[in-house]
Short mmCIF file of C-alpha atoms in Angstrom, two decimals:
data_model
loop_
_atom_site.label_atom_id
_atom_site.label_comp_id
_atom_site.label_asym_id
_atom_site.label_seq_id
_atom_site.Cartn_x
_atom_site.Cartn_y
_atom_site.Cartn_z
CA MET K 1 -56.37 31.37 100.14
CA SER K 2 -60.00 32.56 99.96
CA ALA K 3 -62.24 31.34 97.14
CA MET K 4 -62.53 34.86 95.72
CA ARG K 5 -58.77 35.44 95.78
CA PHE K 6 -58.23 32.08 94.07
CA PHE K 7 -60.88 33.05 91.52
CA VAL K 8 -59.23 36.39 90.69
CA ASN K 9 -55.73 34.90 90.64
CA SER K 10 -56.93 32.22 88.24
CA ILE K 11 -58.34 34.93 85.98
CA LEU K 12 -55.08 36.87 86.00
CA ALA K 13 -53.19 33.67 85.23
CA CYS K 14 -55.52 33.05 82.27
CA PHE K 15 -54.84 36.55 80.94
CA ALA K 16 -51.08 36.17 81.37
CA LEU K 17 -51.08 32.76 79.71
CA ALA K 18 -53.17 33.89 76.75
CA ALA K 19 -51.09 37.04 76.32
CA SER K 20 -47.79 35.16 76.36
CA MET K 21 -49.04 32.58 73.86
CA ALA K 22 -50.48 35.27 71.61
CA THR K 23 -47.12 37.06 71.66
CA GLY K 24 -45.40 33.84 70.69
CA SER K 25 -47.83 33.39 67.82
CA LEU K 26 -47.13 36.92 66.61
CA LEU K 27 -43.38 36.32 66.69
CA GLN K 28 -43.77 33.13 64.69
CA ALA K 29 -45.88 35.03 62.17
CA ALA K 30 -43.30 37.79 61.65
CA GLU K 31 -42.74 36.61 58.08
CA PRO K 32 -46.27 35.98 56.80
CA ALA K 33 -46.76 33.42 54.07
CA PRO K 34 -49.63 33.41 51.56
CA GLN K 35 -52.71 31.86 53.16
CA PRO K 36 -54.51 29.21 51.09
CA GLU K 37 -58.17 28.40 51.61
CA ALA K 38 -58.80 26.65 54.94
CA ALA K 39 -60.49 23.70 53.24
CA SER K 40 -57.35 22.92 51.24
CA LEU K 41 -55.08 22.73 54.29
CA THR K 42 -54.21 19.31 55.64
CA THR K 43 -53.57 19.61 59.38
CA PRO K 44 -56.03 20.84 62.02
CA GLU K 45 -53.51 23.47 63.12
CA GLN K 46 -53.19 24.86 59.60
CA ARG K 47 -56.95 24.93 59.13
CA LEU K 48 -57.50 26.67 62.45
CA ASP K 49 -54.82 29.29 61.78
CA ALA K 50 -56.41 30.11 58.42
CA LEU K 51 -59.92 30.22 59.90
CA PHE K 52 -58.84 32.49 62.75
CA LEU K 53 -57.13 34.82 60.30
CA ASP K 54 -60.34 35.03 58.28
CA LEU K 55 -62.43 35.50 61.45
CA LYS K 56 -60.30 38.43 62.57
CA LYS K 57 -60.69 40.16 59.19
CA GLU K 58 -64.38 39.38 58.59
CA ARG K 59 -66.75 42.27 59.36
CA ASP K 60 -69.98 40.69 58.14
CA GLU K 61 -71.70 39.23 61.20
CA ASN K 62 -73.28 36.27 59.41
CA LYS K 63 -70.13 35.28 57.54
CA ALA K 64 -68.13 35.56 60.75
CA ARG K 65 -70.63 33.30 62.52
CA GLU K 66 -70.11 30.69 59.80
CA LEU K 67 -66.35 30.90 60.34
CA ALA K 68 -66.81 30.57 64.10
CA ASP K 69 -68.97 27.48 63.55
CA ARG K 70 -66.26 25.94 61.38
CA ILE K 71 -63.71 26.63 64.11
CA ARG K 72 -65.97 24.91 66.67
CA LEU K 73 -66.23 21.87 64.38
CA GLU K 74 -62.44 21.70 64.20
CA TRP K 75 -62.25 21.84 68.00
CA GLN K 76 -64.86 19.11 68.41
CA GLU K 77 -62.92 16.56 66.36
CA SER K 78 -60.69 14.69 68.80
CA GLY K 79 -59.08 12.29 66.34
CA SER K 80 -60.26 9.38 68.52
CA ALA K 81 -63.46 7.40 67.91
CA THR K 82 -63.59 6.52 71.63
CA VAL K 83 -63.31 10.14 72.75
CA ASN K 84 -65.87 11.28 70.17
CA LEU K 85 -68.31 8.63 71.46
CA LEU K 86 -67.73 9.70 75.06
CA MET K 87 -68.37 13.33 74.10
CA GLN K 88 -71.67 12.32 72.50
CA SER K 89 -72.60 10.49 75.71
CA ALA K 90 -71.68 13.55 77.78
CA ASP K 91 -73.81 15.77 75.55
CA LYS K 92 -76.77 13.41 76.01
CA ALA K 93 -76.31 13.44 79.78
CA ILE K 94 -76.25 17.24 79.73
CA ALA K 95 -79.40 17.34 77.58
CA ASP K 96 -81.09 14.93 80.04
CA ASP K 97 -80.05 17.20 82.95
CA LYS K 98 -77.76 14.52 84.37
CA LYS K 99 -74.82 16.81 84.97
CA PRO K 100 -72.97 14.61 87.52
CA VAL K 101 -73.05 11.80 84.95
CA ALA K 102 -71.74 14.20 82.32
CA LEU K 103 -68.88 15.19 84.63
CA ASP K 104 -67.92 11.55 85.14
CA ILE K 105 -67.82 11.02 81.39
CA LEU K 106 -65.84 14.20 80.78
CA ASP K 107 -63.35 13.14 83.45
CA GLN K 108 -62.75 10.02 81.34
CA VAL K 109 -62.34 12.15 78.21
CA ILE K 110 -59.68 14.28 79.88
CA VAL K 111 -57.78 11.23 81.14
CA LEU K 112 -57.82 9.67 77.66
CA ALA K 113 -57.07 12.90 75.75
CA PRO K 114 -55.56 15.59 78.04
CA SER K 115 -54.66 17.80 75.06
CA TYR K 116 -58.20 17.69 73.62
CA VAL K 117 -59.45 21.23 74.16
CA GLU K 118 -63.17 20.50 74.02
CA GLY K 119 -62.97 17.98 76.84
CA TRP K 120 -61.77 20.72 79.19
CA ASN K 121 -64.13 23.31 77.71
CA ARG K 122 -67.21 21.12 78.02
CA ARG K 123 -66.33 20.26 81.61
CA ALA K 124 -65.82 23.97 82.37
CA THR K 125 -69.32 24.61 81.02
CA VAL K 126 -70.89 21.87 83.13
CA HIS K 127 -69.12 23.10 86.27
CA TYR K 128 -70.42 26.61 85.52
CA GLN K 129 -73.98 25.31 85.07
CA MET K 130 -73.69 23.57 88.45
CA GLY K 131 -72.40 26.73 90.15
CA ASN K 132 -68.88 25.35 90.59
CA TYR K 133 -67.20 28.56 89.44
CA ARG K 134 -63.80 27.80 90.93
CA LYS K 135 -63.64 24.44 89.13
CA SER K 136 -64.98 26.02 85.94
CA MET K 137 -62.27 28.67 86.03
CA SER K 138 -59.60 26.02 86.61
CA ASP K 139 -60.79 24.18 83.49
CA ILE K 140 -60.86 27.42 81.50
CA TYR K 141 -57.22 27.91 82.44
CA ARG K 142 -56.47 24.50 80.90
CA VAL K 143 -58.50 25.37 77.78
CA LEU K 144 -56.50 28.55 77.23
CA ALA K 145 -53.24 26.70 77.86
CA ILE K 146 -54.10 24.48 74.89
CA GLU K 147 -55.84 27.09 72.72
CA PRO K 148 -55.50 30.74 73.81
CA ARG K 149 -57.86 31.78 70.98
CA HIS K 150 -60.78 29.79 72.41
CA PHE K 151 -63.40 32.54 72.30
CA GLY K 152 -66.04 30.34 73.95
CA ALA K 153 -63.88 29.83 77.03
CA ILE K 154 -63.02 33.54 77.12
CA ALA K 155 -66.73 34.41 76.99
CA GLY K 156 -67.36 32.05 79.90
CA MET K 157 -64.54 33.69 81.84
CA ALA K 158 -65.98 37.16 81.15
CA THR K 159 -69.44 36.07 82.31
CA MET K 160 -68.12 34.66 85.58
CA LEU K 161 -66.07 37.78 86.21
CA GLU K 162 -69.08 40.01 85.74
CA THR K 163 -71.15 37.77 88.03
CA ALA K 164 -68.43 38.14 90.67
CA GLY K 165 -68.54 41.94 90.31
CA LYS K 166 -65.09 42.11 88.70
CA ASN K 167 -66.21 44.43 85.91
CA GLU K 168 -62.79 45.72 84.88
CA LEU K 169 -61.47 42.20 84.48
CA ALA K 170 -64.67 41.21 82.67
CA MET K 171 -64.18 44.09 80.23
CA ARG K 172 -60.60 42.96 79.62
CA ALA K 173 -61.88 39.47 78.88
CA TRP K 174 -64.43 40.78 76.36
CA GLN K 175 -61.69 42.89 74.75
CA GLN K 176 -59.58 39.75 74.45
CA PHE K 177 -62.59 38.02 72.86
CA LEU K 178 -63.07 40.86 70.37
CA ASP K 179 -59.40 40.80 69.41
CA ILE K 180 -60.06 37.26 68.18
CA TYR K 181 -63.68 37.55 66.98
CA PRO K 182 -64.30 41.28 66.38
CA SER K 183 -67.71 41.07 64.68
CA ASP K 184 -69.56 39.19 67.40
CA ARG K 185 -72.52 41.40 68.28
CA LYS K 186 -73.11 40.08 71.80
CA ALA K 187 -69.47 40.57 72.76
CA GLN K 188 -69.57 44.13 71.37
CA GLU K 189 -72.68 44.87 73.45
CA GLN K 190 -71.23 43.33 76.62
CA PHE K 191 -68.00 45.27 76.21
CA GLY K 192 -69.89 48.52 75.58
CA GLU K 193 -72.19 48.06 78.57
CA LEU K 194 -69.28 47.36 80.89
CA ALA K 195 -67.34 50.35 79.55
CA GLU K 196 -70.34 52.62 80.19
CA ARG K 197 -70.89 51.17 83.66
CA LEU K 198 -67.25 51.66 84.62
CA ALA K 199 -67.20 55.18 83.19
CA GLY K 200 -70.32 56.04 85.20
CA SER K 201 -68.82 54.67 88.41
CA ARG K 202 -65.78 56.94 88.01
CA THR K 203 -67.76 60.17 87.61
#
């Protein structure tokens, strides 16, 4: 299989996975219950569900950004002091431009905590920064398998698709992003630019 075909197939698999998980979430939410404040909820899953519900409804850009930051904080907490320490070491290696070292550390994180979404997401980011798009996309697939609402991973996927000239798929990715985080200005602009570009290419 060629690298480009693998790349596109991985993207399609990401879309299918996220769509199927989103459908499952909608079915589970068929009988909505009153939503308490996120801060009063006890489990990470409950807090995230409440925060994502608020993020989808929030139209004020600044308030939405605060909600997105709270979601990122929830994702960063691994529940393991060892994993948290390794993530700090990986971040330092990235800041010091020692990306191979960061990858080694993140490999350890993933072995220790394979269901920890930020381990996969951070490694996807480092692979992208190093130009390893195939490996980055593979890690994004794992991110979305754990958390299909991960807007950061979806944005990375959209960026790689556009770089590869797959504008229609990139637009679909930004639409998926906006379904989760509708008030993000950059995503709105990227989606609009791609829509205009595609419309112009069809005339």
